[in-house]
């Protein structure tokens, strides 16, 4: 049975939640670094919260939880149902791999932040740079795929 993706008013809600979560992760992620205060963005009325580390940190964690949930749903849906109809494109595999790397380095950074956990300083620097590096590569890849209209999947 061909199960079409759920759409509401022509829009796939999973896609909308995914894009909103990604936006939340990018915004709150960059707010983990003191750039919004340094470049006066947090001085714009209504944006002061962007300079409050613990507020953006909490938003990053909440968005990460939703992101993990969506990723698990899409992975299971693909492996259990959709794999008969569609397969990941080359750029789909690339983006999935980058997001998996972000998820794994992110989880390690969460573990780093837990009380009583002491990771070697070299590993902490690696995780931070890897997380940030993957963000930049993912954003570049996502924008390039958008411009070149590269889809995540192709039909079998
Ligand atoms: C598309 C997904 C994501 C993006 C774009 C993103 C972006 C970022 C950015 C830009 C930073 C700042 C890096 C720095 O301070 O050098 C950051 C930090 C962090 N991210 Fe993510 N992230 C993503 C996913 C995740 C996920 C899934 C998790 C957890 C499971 C996570 C956990 C963290 C943690 C713990 C930090 C460090 C915060 C701190 O203690 O300074 N991130 N993220």
PDB file of C-alpha atoms and ligand atoms in Angstrom:
ATOM      1  CA  UNK A   1       0.000   0.000   0.000  1.00  0.00           C
ATOM      2  CA  UNK A   2       1.439   3.358  -1.041  1.00  0.00           C
ATOM      3  CA  UNK A   3       1.089   5.619   2.010  1.00  0.00           C
ATOM      4  CA  UNK A   4       1.248   9.250   0.964  1.00  0.00           C
ATOM      5  CA  UNK A   5       2.916  11.687   3.400  1.00  0.00           C
ATOM      6  CA  UNK A   6       0.406  13.371   5.734  1.00  0.00           C
ATOM      7  CA  UNK A   7      -0.278  16.907   4.491  1.00  0.00           C
ATOM      8  CA  UNK A   8      -2.265  19.710   6.081  1.00  0.00           C
ATOM      9  CA  UNK A   9      -3.324  22.426   3.637  1.00  0.00           C
ATOM     10  CA  UNK A  10      -0.775  20.979   1.184  1.00  0.00           C
ATOM     11  CA  UNK A  11       2.073  21.313   3.679  1.00  0.00           C
ATOM     12  CA  UNK A  12       3.763  18.355   5.321  1.00  0.00           C
ATOM     13  CA  UNK A  13       3.639  19.163   9.087  1.00  0.00           C
ATOM     14  CA  UNK A  14       6.728  17.029   9.738  1.00  0.00           C
ATOM     15  CA  UNK A  15       8.623  19.220   7.270  1.00  0.00           C
ATOM     16  CA  UNK A  16       7.359  22.375   8.993  1.00  0.00           C
ATOM     17  CA  UNK A  17       8.335  21.068  12.456  1.00  0.00           C
ATOM     18  CA  UNK A  18      11.740  19.989  11.070  1.00  0.00           C
ATOM     19  CA  UNK A  19      12.424  23.448   9.564  1.00  0.00           C
ATOM     20  CA  UNK A  20      11.270  25.290  12.712  1.00  0.00           C
ATOM     21  CA  UNK A  21      13.416  23.018  14.913  1.00  0.00           C
ATOM     22  CA  UNK A  22      16.421  23.528  12.656  1.00  0.00           C
ATOM     23  CA  UNK A  23      15.934  27.315  12.830  1.00  0.00           C
ATOM     24  CA  UNK A  24      15.682  27.088  16.629  1.00  0.00           C
ATOM     25  CA  UNK A  25      18.841  24.980  16.830  1.00  0.00           C
ATOM     26  CA  UNK A  26      20.844  27.299  14.579  1.00  0.00           C
ATOM     27  CA  UNK A  27      19.691  30.487  16.346  1.00  0.00           C
ATOM     28  CA  UNK A  28      20.091  29.139  19.901  1.00  0.00           C
ATOM     29  CA  UNK A  29      23.316  27.374  18.908  1.00  0.00           C
ATOM     30  CA  UNK A  30      24.986  30.550  17.677  1.00  0.00           C
ATOM     31  CA  UNK A  31      23.635  32.309  20.769  1.00  0.00           C
ATOM     32  CA  UNK A  32      25.805  29.880  22.799  1.00  0.00           C
ATOM     33  CA  UNK A  33      28.642  32.060  21.579  1.00  0.00           C
ATOM     34  CA  UNK A  34      28.704  35.720  22.735  1.00  0.00           C
ATOM     35  CA  UNK A  35      28.063  37.123  19.232  1.00  0.00           C
ATOM     36  CA  UNK A  36      24.548  38.554  19.546  1.00  0.00           C
ATOM     37  CA  UNK A  37      25.674  40.959  22.316  1.00  0.00           C
ATOM     38  CA  UNK A  38      28.972  41.768  20.626  1.00  0.00           C
ATOM     39  CA  UNK A  39      27.235  42.791  17.394  1.00  0.00           C
ATOM     40  CA  UNK A  40      24.398  44.631  19.186  1.00  0.00           C
ATOM     41  CA  UNK A  41      21.701  42.273  17.866  1.00  0.00           C
ATOM     42  CA  UNK A  42      20.635  41.581  21.438  1.00  0.00           C
ATOM     43  CA  UNK A  43      20.188  45.347  21.912  1.00  0.00           C
ATOM     44  CA  UNK A  44      17.293  45.344  19.463  1.00  0.00           C
ATOM     45  CA  UNK A  45      14.085  45.601  21.518  1.00  0.00           C
ATOM     46  CA  UNK A  46      12.610  42.121  22.073  1.00  0.00           C
ATOM     47  CA  UNK A  47      15.870  40.311  21.282  1.00  0.00           C
ATOM     48  CA  UNK A  48      17.627  40.775  24.634  1.00  0.00           C
ATOM     49  CA  UNK A  49      17.079  37.083  25.443  1.00  0.00           C
ATOM     50  CA  UNK A  50      19.582  36.184  22.692  1.00  0.00           C
ATOM     51  CA  UNK A  51      22.374  37.384  25.017  1.00  0.00           C
ATOM     52  CA  UNK A  52      21.152  35.345  27.988  1.00  0.00           C
ATOM     53  CA  UNK A  53      23.242  32.150  27.850  1.00  0.00           C
ATOM     54  CA  UNK A  54      20.972  29.999  30.043  1.00  0.00           C
ATOM     55  CA  UNK A  55      17.850  30.991  28.115  1.00  0.00           C
ATOM     56  CA  UNK A  56      19.371  30.125  24.727  1.00  0.00           C
ATOM     57  CA  UNK A  57      21.026  27.039  26.243  1.00  0.00           C
ATOM     58  CA  UNK A  58      17.621  25.762  27.389  1.00  0.00           C
ATOM     59  CA  UNK A  59      16.107  26.546  23.959  1.00  0.00           C
ATOM     60  CA  UNK A  60      18.971  24.623  22.311  1.00  0.00           C
ATOM     61  CA  UNK A  61      18.310  21.598  24.532  1.00  0.00           C
ATOM     62  CA  UNK A  62      14.530  21.705  23.930  1.00  0.00           C
ATOM     63  CA  UNK A  63      15.033  22.036  20.168  1.00  0.00           C
ATOM     64  CA  UNK A  64      17.568  19.179  20.307  1.00  0.00           C
ATOM     65  CA  UNK A  65      14.981  16.938  22.020  1.00  0.00           C
ATOM     66  CA  UNK A  66      12.401  17.701  19.285  1.00  0.00           C
ATOM     67  CA  UNK A  67      15.117  17.197  16.642  1.00  0.00           C
ATOM     68  CA  UNK A  68      15.995  13.759  18.071  1.00  0.00           C
ATOM     69  CA  UNK A  69      12.281  12.854  18.106  1.00  0.00           C
ATOM     70  CA  UNK A  70      11.746  13.877  14.474  1.00  0.00           C
ATOM     71  CA  UNK A  71      14.930  12.134  13.349  1.00  0.00           C
ATOM     72  CA  UNK A  72      13.843   8.897  15.061  1.00  0.00           C
ATOM     73  CA  UNK A  73      10.343   9.151  13.509  1.00  0.00           C
ATOM     74  CA  UNK A  74      11.676   9.806   9.982  1.00  0.00           C
ATOM     75  CA  UNK A  75      14.295   7.046  10.274  1.00  0.00           C
ATOM     76  CA  UNK A  76      11.780   4.418  11.426  1.00  0.00           C
ATOM     77  CA  UNK A  77       9.189   5.607   8.860  1.00  0.00           C
ATOM     78  CA  UNK A  78      11.771   5.322   6.098  1.00  0.00           C
ATOM     79  CA  UNK A  79      13.155   1.923   7.183  1.00  0.00           C
ATOM     80  CA  UNK A  80       9.766   0.350   7.940  1.00  0.00           C
ATOM     81  CA  UNK A  81       7.506   1.881   5.270  1.00  0.00           C
ATOM     82  CA  UNK A  82       8.901   4.237   2.696  1.00  0.00           C
ATOM     83  CA  UNK A  83      11.974   2.291   1.688  1.00  0.00           C
ATOM     84  CA  UNK A  84       9.771   0.342  -0.774  1.00  0.00           C
ATOM     85  CA  UNK A  85       8.806   3.513  -2.618  1.00  0.00           C
ATOM     86  CA  UNK A  86      11.718   5.923  -2.237  1.00  0.00           C
ATOM     87  CA  UNK A  87      15.421   5.906  -1.588  1.00  0.00           C
ATOM     88  CA  UNK A  88      17.792   8.547  -0.264  1.00  0.00           C
ATOM     89  CA  UNK A  89      19.516  10.616  -2.930  1.00  0.00           C
ATOM     90  CA  UNK A  90      23.260  11.284  -2.802  1.00  0.00           C
ATOM     91  CA  UNK A  91      22.675  14.725  -1.274  1.00  0.00           C
ATOM     92  CA  UNK A  92      20.132  13.106   1.082  1.00  0.00           C
ATOM     93  CA  UNK A  93      22.790  10.742   2.405  1.00  0.00           C
ATOM     94  CA  UNK A  94      25.211  13.679   2.771  1.00  0.00           C
ATOM     95  CA  UNK A  95      22.700  15.765   4.750  1.00  0.00           C
ATOM     96  CA  UNK A  96      21.636  12.791   6.867  1.00  0.00           C
ATOM     97  CA  UNK A  97      25.290  12.049   7.655  1.00  0.00           C
ATOM     98  CA  UNK A  98      25.978  15.665   8.669  1.00  0.00           C
ATOM     99  CA  UNK A  99      22.886  15.762  10.891  1.00  0.00           C
ATOM    100  CA  UNK A 100      23.884  12.446  12.469  1.00  0.00           C
ATOM    101  CA  UNK A 101      27.309  13.941  13.226  1.00  0.00           C
ATOM    102  CA  UNK A 102      25.638  17.024  14.764  1.00  0.00           C
ATOM    103  CA  UNK A 103      23.427  14.792  16.858  1.00  0.00           C
ATOM    104  CA  UNK A 104      26.340  12.680  18.127  1.00  0.00           C
ATOM    105  CA  UNK A 105      28.652  15.631  18.900  1.00  0.00           C
ATOM    106  CA  UNK A 106      25.691  17.422  20.487  1.00  0.00           C
ATOM    107  CA  UNK A 107      24.928  14.475  22.764  1.00  0.00           C
ATOM    108  CA  UNK A 108      28.613  14.313  23.754  1.00  0.00           C
ATOM    109  CA  UNK A 109      28.522  18.062  24.557  1.00  0.00           C
ATOM    110  CA  UNK A 110      25.447  17.467  26.730  1.00  0.00           C
ATOM    111  CA  UNK A 111      27.359  14.715  28.557  1.00  0.00           C
ATOM    112  CA  UNK A 112      30.275  17.166  28.936  1.00  0.00           C
ATOM    113  CA  UNK A 113      27.894  19.593  30.664  1.00  0.00           C
ATOM    114  CA  UNK A 114      26.628  17.036  33.187  1.00  0.00           C
ATOM    115  CA  UNK A 115      27.697  17.519  36.804  1.00  0.00           C
ATOM    116  CA  UNK A 116      30.623  15.349  37.800  1.00  0.00           C
ATOM    117  CA  UNK A 117      31.570  14.489  34.206  1.00  0.00           C
ATOM    118  CA  UNK A 118      35.187  15.444  33.384  1.00  0.00           C
ATOM    119  CA  UNK A 119      36.220  14.787  29.789  1.00  0.00           C
ATOM    120  CA  UNK A 120      39.800  15.256  28.542  1.00  0.00           C
ATOM    121  CA  UNK A 121      40.309  18.881  27.433  1.00  0.00           C
ATOM    122  CA  UNK A 122      41.464  17.743  23.988  1.00  0.00           C
ATOM    123  CA  UNK A 123      38.209  15.828  23.473  1.00  0.00           C
ATOM    124  CA  UNK A 124      36.152  18.844  24.600  1.00  0.00           C
ATOM    125  CA  UNK A 125      37.917  21.116  22.108  1.00  0.00           C
ATOM    126  CA  UNK A 126      37.469  18.482  19.377  1.00  0.00           C
ATOM    127  CA  UNK A 127      33.738  18.109  20.145  1.00  0.00           C
ATOM    128  CA  UNK A 128      33.165  21.853  20.173  1.00  0.00           C
ATOM    129  CA  UNK A 129      35.027  22.414  16.910  1.00  0.00           C
ATOM    130  CA  UNK A 130      33.445  19.338  15.325  1.00  0.00           C
ATOM    131  CA  UNK A 131      29.932  20.488  16.327  1.00  0.00           C
ATOM    132  CA  UNK A 132      30.543  23.995  15.017  1.00  0.00           C
ATOM    133  CA  UNK A 133      32.302  22.733  11.872  1.00  0.00           C
ATOM    134  CA  UNK A 134      29.439  20.343  11.089  1.00  0.00           C
ATOM    135  CA  UNK A 135      26.980  23.207  11.542  1.00  0.00           C
ATOM    136  CA  UNK A 136      28.821  25.308   8.946  1.00  0.00           C
ATOM    137  CA  UNK A 137      29.157  22.420   6.460  1.00  0.00           C
ATOM    138  CA  UNK A 138      25.498  21.442   6.976  1.00  0.00           C
ATOM    139  CA  UNK A 139      24.234  24.995   6.461  1.00  0.00           C
ATOM    140  CA  UNK A 140      26.354  25.397   3.310  1.00  0.00           C
ATOM    141  CA  UNK A 141      25.135  22.031   1.990  1.00  0.00           C
ATOM    142  CA  UNK A 142      21.495  22.761   2.832  1.00  0.00           C
ATOM    143  CA  UNK A 143      21.573  26.149   1.073  1.00  0.00           C
ATOM    144  CA  UNK A 144      23.346  24.664  -1.966  1.00  0.00           C
ATOM    145  CA  UNK A 145      20.774  21.843  -2.192  1.00  0.00           C
ATOM    146  CA  UNK A 146      17.953  24.371  -1.893  1.00  0.00           C
ATOM    147  CA  UNK A 147      19.400  26.492  -4.713  1.00  0.00           C
ATOM    148  CA  UNK A 148      20.059  23.448  -6.930  1.00  0.00           C
ATOM    149  CA  UNK A 149      16.640  21.959  -6.005  1.00  0.00           C
ATOM    150  CA  UNK A 150      18.321  18.775  -4.786  1.00  0.00           C
ATOM    151  CA  UNK A 151      15.727  16.556  -3.041  1.00  0.00           C
ATOM    152  CA  UNK A 152      16.455  14.323  -0.048  1.00  0.00           C
ATOM    153  CA  UNK A 153      14.885  11.317  -1.760  1.00  0.00           C
ATOM    154  CA  UNK A 154      14.191   9.883  -5.205  1.00  0.00           C
ATOM    155  CA  UNK A 155      11.453   7.440  -6.207  1.00  0.00           C
ATOM    156  CA  UNK A 156      12.440   3.826  -6.821  1.00  0.00           C
TER     157      UNK A 156
HETATM  158  C1  LIG B   1      21.058  21.067  13.335  1.00  0.00           C
HETATM  159  C2  LIG B   1      21.391  20.879  14.526  1.00  0.00           C
HETATM  160  C3  LIG B   1      22.273  21.751  15.422  1.00  0.00           C
HETATM  161  C4  LIG B   1      22.848  22.969  15.207  1.00  0.00           C
HETATM  162  C5  LIG B   1      22.762  23.840  13.967  1.00  0.00           C
HETATM  163  C6  LIG B   1      23.611  23.297  16.422  1.00  0.00           C
HETATM  164  C7  LIG B   1      24.370  24.452  16.586  1.00  0.00           C
HETATM  165  C8  LIG B   1      25.181  24.697  17.679  1.00  0.00           C
HETATM  166  C9  LIG B   1      26.118  25.798  17.776  1.00  0.00           C
HETATM  167  C10 LIG B   1      26.382  26.843  16.691  1.00  0.00           C
HETATM  168  C11 LIG B   1      26.708  25.716  18.999  1.00  0.00           C
HETATM  169  C12 LIG B   1      27.795  26.656  19.590  1.00  0.00           C
HETATM  170  C13 LIG B   1      29.118  25.975  19.438  1.00  0.00           C
HETATM  171  C14 LIG B   1      30.209  26.688  20.226  1.00  0.00           C
HETATM  172  O1  LIG B   1      29.937  27.254  21.269  1.00  0.00           O
HETATM  173  O2  LIG B   1      31.353  26.600  19.775  1.00  0.00           O
HETATM  174  C15 LIG B   1      26.134  24.579  19.662  1.00  0.00           C
HETATM  175  C16 LIG B   1      26.500  24.192  20.926  1.00  0.00           C
HETATM  176  C17 LIG B   1      25.927  23.129  21.526  1.00  0.00           C
HETATM  177  N1  LIG B   1      25.020  22.243  20.993  1.00  0.00           N
HETATM  178 FE1  LIG B   1      24.248  22.267  19.175  1.00  0.00          FE
HETATM  179  N2  LIG B   1      23.467  22.308  17.345  1.00  0.00           N
HETATM  180  C18 LIG B   1      22.655  21.346  16.771  1.00  0.00           C
HETATM  181  C19 LIG B   1      22.234  20.171  17.310  1.00  0.00           C
HETATM  182  C20 LIG B   1      22.483  19.847  18.603  1.00  0.00           C
HETATM  183  C21 LIG B   1      21.948  18.652  19.229  1.00  0.00           C
HETATM  184  C22 LIG B   1      21.060  17.622  18.528  1.00  0.00           C
HETATM  185  C23 LIG B   1      22.379  18.687  20.524  1.00  0.00           C
HETATM  186  C24 LIG B   1      22.123  17.724  21.640  1.00  0.00           C
HETATM  187  C25 LIG B   1      21.709  16.528  21.512  1.00  0.00           C
HETATM  188  C26 LIG B   1      23.203  19.895  20.683  1.00  0.00           C
HETATM  189  C27 LIG B   1      23.844  20.255  21.842  1.00  0.00           C
HETATM  190  C28 LIG B   1      24.707  21.328  21.969  1.00  0.00           C
HETATM  191  C29 LIG B   1      25.454  21.634  23.184  1.00  0.00           C
HETATM  192  C30 LIG B   1      25.397  20.876  24.495  1.00  0.00           C
HETATM  193  C31 LIG B   1      26.227  22.754  22.905  1.00  0.00           C
HETATM  194  C32 LIG B   1      27.246  23.450  23.824  1.00  0.00           C
HETATM  195  C33 LIG B   1      26.604  24.487  24.629  1.00  0.00           C
HETATM  196  C34 LIG B   1      27.600  24.936  25.694  1.00  0.00           C
HETATM  197  O3  LIG B   1      27.605  24.330  26.748  1.00  0.00           O
HETATM  198  O4  LIG B   1      28.365  25.874  25.411  1.00  0.00           O
HETATM  199  N3  LIG B   1      23.247  20.572  19.505  1.00  0.00           N
HETATM  200  N4  LIG B   1      25.216  23.968  18.846  1.00  0.00           N
END
